[in-house]
Tab-separated table of C-alpha atoms and ligand atoms in Angstrom:
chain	number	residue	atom	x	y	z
A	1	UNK	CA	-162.973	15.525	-61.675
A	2	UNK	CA	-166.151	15.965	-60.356
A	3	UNK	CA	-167.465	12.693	-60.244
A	4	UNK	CA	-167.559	13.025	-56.361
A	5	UNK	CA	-169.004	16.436	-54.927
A	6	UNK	CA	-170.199	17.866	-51.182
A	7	UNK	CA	-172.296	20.882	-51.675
A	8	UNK	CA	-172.929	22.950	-48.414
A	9	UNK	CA	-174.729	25.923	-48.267
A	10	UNK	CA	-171.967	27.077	-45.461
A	11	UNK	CA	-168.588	25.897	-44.169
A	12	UNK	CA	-165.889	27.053	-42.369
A	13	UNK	CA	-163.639	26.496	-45.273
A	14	UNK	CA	-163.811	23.834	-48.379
A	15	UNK	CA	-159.868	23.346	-47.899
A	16	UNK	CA	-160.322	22.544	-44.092
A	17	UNK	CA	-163.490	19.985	-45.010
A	18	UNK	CA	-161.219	18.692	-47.850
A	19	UNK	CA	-157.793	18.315	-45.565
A	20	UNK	CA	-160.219	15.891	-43.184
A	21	UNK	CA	-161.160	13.576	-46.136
A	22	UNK	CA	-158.459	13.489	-48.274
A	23	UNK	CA	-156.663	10.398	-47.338
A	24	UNK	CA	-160.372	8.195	-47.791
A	25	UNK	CA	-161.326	10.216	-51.078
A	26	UNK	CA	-160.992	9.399	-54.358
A	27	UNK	CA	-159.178	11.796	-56.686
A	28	UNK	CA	-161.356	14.313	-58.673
A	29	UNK	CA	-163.538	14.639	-55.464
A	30	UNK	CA	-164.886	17.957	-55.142
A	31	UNK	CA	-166.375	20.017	-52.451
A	32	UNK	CA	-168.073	23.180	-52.633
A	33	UNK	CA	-169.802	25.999	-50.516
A	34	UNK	CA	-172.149	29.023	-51.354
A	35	UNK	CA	-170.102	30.936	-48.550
A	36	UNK	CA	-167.331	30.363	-45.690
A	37	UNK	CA	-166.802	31.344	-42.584
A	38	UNK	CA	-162.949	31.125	-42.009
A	39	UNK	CA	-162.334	31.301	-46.140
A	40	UNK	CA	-158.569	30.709	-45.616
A	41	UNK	CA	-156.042	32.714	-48.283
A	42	UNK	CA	-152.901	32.218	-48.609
A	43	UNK	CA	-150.040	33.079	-46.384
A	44	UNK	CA	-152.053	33.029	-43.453
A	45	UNK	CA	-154.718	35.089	-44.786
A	46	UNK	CA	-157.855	35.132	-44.840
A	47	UNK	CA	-160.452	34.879	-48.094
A	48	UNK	CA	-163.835	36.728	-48.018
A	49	UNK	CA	-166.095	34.237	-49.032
A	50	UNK	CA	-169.852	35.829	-48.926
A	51	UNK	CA	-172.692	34.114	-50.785
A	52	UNK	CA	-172.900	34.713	-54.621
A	53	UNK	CA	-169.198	33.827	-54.631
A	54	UNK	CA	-167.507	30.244	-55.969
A	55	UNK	CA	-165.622	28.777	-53.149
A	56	UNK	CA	-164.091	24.808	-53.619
A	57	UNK	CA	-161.671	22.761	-53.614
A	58	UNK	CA	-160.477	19.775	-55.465
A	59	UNK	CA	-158.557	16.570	-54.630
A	60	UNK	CA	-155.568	15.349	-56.529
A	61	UNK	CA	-153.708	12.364	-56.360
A	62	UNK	CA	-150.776	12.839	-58.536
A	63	UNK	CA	-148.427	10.520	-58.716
A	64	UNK	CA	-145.373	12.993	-58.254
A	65	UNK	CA	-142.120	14.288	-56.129
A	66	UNK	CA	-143.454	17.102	-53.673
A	67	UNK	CA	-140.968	19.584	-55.549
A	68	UNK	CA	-143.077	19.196	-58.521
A	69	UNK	CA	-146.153	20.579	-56.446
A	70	UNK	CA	-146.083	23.685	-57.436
A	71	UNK	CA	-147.276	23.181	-61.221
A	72	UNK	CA	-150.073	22.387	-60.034
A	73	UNK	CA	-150.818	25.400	-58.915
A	74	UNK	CA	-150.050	27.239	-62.237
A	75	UNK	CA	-152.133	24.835	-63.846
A	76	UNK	CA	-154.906	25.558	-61.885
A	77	UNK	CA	-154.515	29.174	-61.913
A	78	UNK	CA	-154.398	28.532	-65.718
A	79	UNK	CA	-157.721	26.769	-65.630
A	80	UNK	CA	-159.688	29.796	-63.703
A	81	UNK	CA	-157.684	32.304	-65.763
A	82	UNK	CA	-159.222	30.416	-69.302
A	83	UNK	CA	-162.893	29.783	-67.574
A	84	UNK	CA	-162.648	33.445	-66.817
A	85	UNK	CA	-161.811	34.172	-70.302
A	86	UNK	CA	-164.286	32.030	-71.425
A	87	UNK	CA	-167.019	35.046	-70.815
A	88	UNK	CA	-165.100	37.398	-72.796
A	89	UNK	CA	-163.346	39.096	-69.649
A	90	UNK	CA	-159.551	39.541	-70.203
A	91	UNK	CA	-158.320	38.034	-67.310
A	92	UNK	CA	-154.096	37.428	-66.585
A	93	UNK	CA	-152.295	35.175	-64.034
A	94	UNK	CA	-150.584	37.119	-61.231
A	95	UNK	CA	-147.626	34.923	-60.296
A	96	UNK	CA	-147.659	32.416	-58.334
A	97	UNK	CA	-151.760	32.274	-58.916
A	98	UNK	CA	-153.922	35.475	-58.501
A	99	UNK	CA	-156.124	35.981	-61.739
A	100	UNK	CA	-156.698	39.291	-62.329
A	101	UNK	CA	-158.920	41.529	-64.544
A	102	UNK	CA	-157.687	44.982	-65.419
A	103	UNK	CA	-155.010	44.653	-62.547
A	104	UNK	CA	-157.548	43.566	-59.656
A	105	UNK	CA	-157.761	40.931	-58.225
A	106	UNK	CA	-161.047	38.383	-58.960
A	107	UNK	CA	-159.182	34.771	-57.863
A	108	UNK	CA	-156.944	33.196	-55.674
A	109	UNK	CA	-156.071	30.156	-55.253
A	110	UNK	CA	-154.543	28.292	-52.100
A	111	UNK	CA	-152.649	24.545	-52.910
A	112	UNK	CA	-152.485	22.451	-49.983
A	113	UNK	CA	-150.063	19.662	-49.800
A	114	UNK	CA	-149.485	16.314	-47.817
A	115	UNK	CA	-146.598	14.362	-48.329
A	116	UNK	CA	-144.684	11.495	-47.031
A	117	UNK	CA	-140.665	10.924	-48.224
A	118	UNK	CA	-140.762	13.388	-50.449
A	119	UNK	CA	-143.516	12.285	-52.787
A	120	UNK	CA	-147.249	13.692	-53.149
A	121	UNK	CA	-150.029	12.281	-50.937
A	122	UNK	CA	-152.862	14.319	-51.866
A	123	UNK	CA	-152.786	17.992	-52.618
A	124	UNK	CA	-155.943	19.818	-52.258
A	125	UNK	CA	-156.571	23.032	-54.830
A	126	UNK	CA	-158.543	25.533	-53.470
A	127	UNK	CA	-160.061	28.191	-55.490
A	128	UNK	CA	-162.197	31.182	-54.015
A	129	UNK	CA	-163.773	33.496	-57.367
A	130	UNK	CA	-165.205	36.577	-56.702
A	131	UNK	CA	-168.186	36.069	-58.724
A	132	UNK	CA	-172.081	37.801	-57.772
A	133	UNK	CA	-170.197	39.199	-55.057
A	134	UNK	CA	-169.755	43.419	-54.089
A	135	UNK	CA	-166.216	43.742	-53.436
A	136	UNK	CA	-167.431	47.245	-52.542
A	137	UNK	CA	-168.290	45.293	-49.137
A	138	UNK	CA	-165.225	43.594	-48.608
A	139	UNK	CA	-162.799	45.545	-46.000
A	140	UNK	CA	-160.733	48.563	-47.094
A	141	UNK	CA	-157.440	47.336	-47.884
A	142	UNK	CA	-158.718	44.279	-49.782
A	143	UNK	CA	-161.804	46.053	-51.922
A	144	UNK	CA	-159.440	48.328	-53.684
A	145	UNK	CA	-157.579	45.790	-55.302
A	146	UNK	CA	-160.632	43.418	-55.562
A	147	UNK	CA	-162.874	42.897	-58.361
A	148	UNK	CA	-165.651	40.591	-59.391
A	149	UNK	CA	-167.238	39.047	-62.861
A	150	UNK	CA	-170.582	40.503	-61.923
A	151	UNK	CA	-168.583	43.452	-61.530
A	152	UNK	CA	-167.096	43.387	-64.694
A	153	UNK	CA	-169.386	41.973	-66.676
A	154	UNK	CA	-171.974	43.887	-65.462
A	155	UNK	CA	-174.585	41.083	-65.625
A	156	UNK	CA	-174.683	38.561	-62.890
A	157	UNK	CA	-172.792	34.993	-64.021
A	158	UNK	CA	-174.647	31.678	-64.100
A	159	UNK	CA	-172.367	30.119	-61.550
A	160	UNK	CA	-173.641	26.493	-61.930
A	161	UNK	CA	-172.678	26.699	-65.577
A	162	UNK	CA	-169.165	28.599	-64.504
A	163	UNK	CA	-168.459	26.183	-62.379
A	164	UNK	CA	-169.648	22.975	-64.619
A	165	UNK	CA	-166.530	24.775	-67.256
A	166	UNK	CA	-164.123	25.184	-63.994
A	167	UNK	CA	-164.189	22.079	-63.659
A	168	UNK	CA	-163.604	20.644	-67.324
A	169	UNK	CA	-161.147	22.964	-67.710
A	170	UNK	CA	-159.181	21.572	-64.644
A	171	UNK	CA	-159.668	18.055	-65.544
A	172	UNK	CA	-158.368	18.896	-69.288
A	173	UNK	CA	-155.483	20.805	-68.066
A	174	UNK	CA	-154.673	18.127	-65.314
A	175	UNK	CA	-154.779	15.482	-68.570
A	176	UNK	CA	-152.119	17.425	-70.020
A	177	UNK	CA	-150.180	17.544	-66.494
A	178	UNK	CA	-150.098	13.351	-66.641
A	179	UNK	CA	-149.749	12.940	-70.394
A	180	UNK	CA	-147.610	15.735	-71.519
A	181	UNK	CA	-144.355	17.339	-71.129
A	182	UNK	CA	-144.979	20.724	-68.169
A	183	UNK	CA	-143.646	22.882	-71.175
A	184	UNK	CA	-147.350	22.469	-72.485
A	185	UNK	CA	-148.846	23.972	-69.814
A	186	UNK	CA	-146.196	26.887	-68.827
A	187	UNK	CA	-145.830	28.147	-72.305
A	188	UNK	CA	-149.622	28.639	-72.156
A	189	UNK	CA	-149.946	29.764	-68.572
A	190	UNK	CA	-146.814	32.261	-69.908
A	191	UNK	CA	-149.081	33.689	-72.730
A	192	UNK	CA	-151.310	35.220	-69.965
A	193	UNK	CA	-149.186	36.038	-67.491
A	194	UNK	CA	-149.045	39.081	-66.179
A	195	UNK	CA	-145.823	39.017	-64.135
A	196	UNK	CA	-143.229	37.922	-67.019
A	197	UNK	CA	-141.496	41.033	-67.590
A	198	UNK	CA	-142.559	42.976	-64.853
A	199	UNK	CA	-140.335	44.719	-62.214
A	200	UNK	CA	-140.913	42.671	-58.987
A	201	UNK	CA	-139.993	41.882	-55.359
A	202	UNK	CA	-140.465	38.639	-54.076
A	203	UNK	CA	-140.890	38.009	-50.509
A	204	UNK	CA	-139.865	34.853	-48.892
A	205	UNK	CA	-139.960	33.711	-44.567
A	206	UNK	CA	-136.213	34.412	-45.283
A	207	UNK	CA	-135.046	36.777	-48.083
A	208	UNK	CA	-136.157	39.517	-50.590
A	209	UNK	CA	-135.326	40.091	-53.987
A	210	UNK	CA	-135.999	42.573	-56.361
A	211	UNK	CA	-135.398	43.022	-60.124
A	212	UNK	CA	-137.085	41.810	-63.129
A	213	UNK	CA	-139.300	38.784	-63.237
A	214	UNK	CA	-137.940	37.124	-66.911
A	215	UNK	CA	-139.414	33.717	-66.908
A	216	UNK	CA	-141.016	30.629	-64.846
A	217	UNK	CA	-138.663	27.591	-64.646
A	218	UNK	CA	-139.790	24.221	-65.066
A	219	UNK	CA	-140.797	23.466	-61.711
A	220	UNK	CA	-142.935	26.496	-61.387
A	221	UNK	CA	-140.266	28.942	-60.009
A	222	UNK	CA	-140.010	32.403	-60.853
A	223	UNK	CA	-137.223	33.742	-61.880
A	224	UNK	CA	-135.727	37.179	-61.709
A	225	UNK	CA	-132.648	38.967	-62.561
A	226	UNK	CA	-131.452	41.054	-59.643
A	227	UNK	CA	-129.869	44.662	-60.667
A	228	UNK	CA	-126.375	43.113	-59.993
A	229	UNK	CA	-127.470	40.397	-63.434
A	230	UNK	CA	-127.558	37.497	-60.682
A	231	UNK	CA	-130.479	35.268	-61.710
A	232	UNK	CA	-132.666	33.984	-58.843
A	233	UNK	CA	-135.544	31.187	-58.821
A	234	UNK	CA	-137.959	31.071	-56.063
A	235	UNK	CA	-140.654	28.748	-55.929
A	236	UNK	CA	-142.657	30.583	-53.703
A	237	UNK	CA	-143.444	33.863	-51.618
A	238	UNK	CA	-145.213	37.174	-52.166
A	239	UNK	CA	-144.669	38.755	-55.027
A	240	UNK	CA	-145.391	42.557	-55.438
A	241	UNK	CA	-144.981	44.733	-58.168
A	242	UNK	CA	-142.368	46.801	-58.288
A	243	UNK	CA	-141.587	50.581	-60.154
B	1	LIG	C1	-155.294	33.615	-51.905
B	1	LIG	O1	-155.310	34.328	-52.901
B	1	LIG	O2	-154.743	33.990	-50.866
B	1	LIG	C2	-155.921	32.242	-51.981
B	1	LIG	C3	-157.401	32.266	-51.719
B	1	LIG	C4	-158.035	30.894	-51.789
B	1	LIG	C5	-159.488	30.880	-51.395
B	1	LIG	C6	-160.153	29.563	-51.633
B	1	LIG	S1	-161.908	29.627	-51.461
B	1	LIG	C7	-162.025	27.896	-51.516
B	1	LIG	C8	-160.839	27.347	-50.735
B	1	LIG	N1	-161.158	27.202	-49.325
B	1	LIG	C9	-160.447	28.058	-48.572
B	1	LIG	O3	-160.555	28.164	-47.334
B	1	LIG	N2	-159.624	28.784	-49.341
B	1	LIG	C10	-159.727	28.416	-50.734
């Protein structure tokens, strides 16, 4: 990973660059920008991406059904949560892939996929850190449950070298994806998650359910047990905390 990287000092968004080269690239290619001007989020949101930030995206070319997709997004959100930790910050995985610190919110991550019958093309991993940045500029709504390392370090980062360890980190956990069993990687991603045991409600294009988020099933789903004891997996949606 990493063998391959665009820099840019600006771009409208290093998923959207990534999207348009994916099918030429070779896997591991990375690109990155110092800021973006259409930083996309996830669920048609959008990411404030100012300079001082870590915006990229890398290119994967697993070999795997589309319904296994979605570990790859714990495994990445695994990766930035242990880089995180890495500079002594206590940082926990939101589920499906927010790391936060002390219950805001420093990284998100957006997976991208492209498939054709049912098996994985590419799939492009996007993930936006807030790192030098001053969430206290970001727009209300979004600063108040924003943070940033600077922030909570209280010392700028080195992003270079955060990045350089990003990047290892995703290539070491993405070895274990090929080479191991994805019980490796959950029961880790499990040991900092933040979610696991929390009251929830998940929010899907179609349904809503509420109750108590009690594990993450082996393709990446949560799953919670409803007050009436039903037990429901969803592999993705919104997921807010609940009282
Ligand atoms: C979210 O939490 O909603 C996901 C945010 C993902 C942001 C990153 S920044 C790099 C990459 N390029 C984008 O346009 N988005 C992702």
């Amino acid at each position: 990973i990493g063998n391959n990287i665009f820099y840019f000092a600006e771009l409208e968004s290093t998923n959207s660059f990534a999207k348009e080269m994916a099918k030429e690239a070779e896997e591991g290619t990375v690109v990155i920008a110092e800021s973006q001007k259409k930083g996309r989020g996830r669920l048609g949101r959008n990411w404030q991406s100012p300079k001082g930030g870590v915006n990229l995206s890398v290119i994967l070319k697993p070999n795997i059904p589309l319904d296994h997709a979605a570990r790859l997004t714990l495994m990445t959100g695994l990766a930035a949560a242990n880089t995180i930790r890495s500079l002594g910050l206590d940082a926990r995985i939101k589920w499906p892939n927010d790391v936060l610190i002390k219950d805001k919110k420093v990284c998100g991550i957006l997976t991208e996929v492209d498939a054709e019958m049912e098996q994985v093309d590419y799939i492009i991993i996007g993930i936006g850190i807030n790192a030098n940045v001053n969430v206290d500029d970001f727009p209300p709504g979004i600063r108040e449950n924003a943070t940033s390392l600077q922030k909570e370090l209280g010392t700028e980062v080195n992003r270079v070298e955060f990045v350089q360890k990003l990047l290892y980190e995703i290539e070491q956990q993405y070895i274990k994806f090929k080479t191991q069993e994805f019980s490796a990687i959950l029961s880790e991603w499990i040991n900092l998650s933040d979610t696991i045991g929390k009251n929830v409600t998940i929010m899907t294009p179609s349904k809503m359910v509420e109750g108590k988020a009690i594990g993450i099933t082996d393709t990446g789903a949560i799953s919670v047990r409803t007050k009436d004891g039903k037990r429901v997996n969803l592999i993705a949606g919104r997921c807010v905390y609940t009282r």
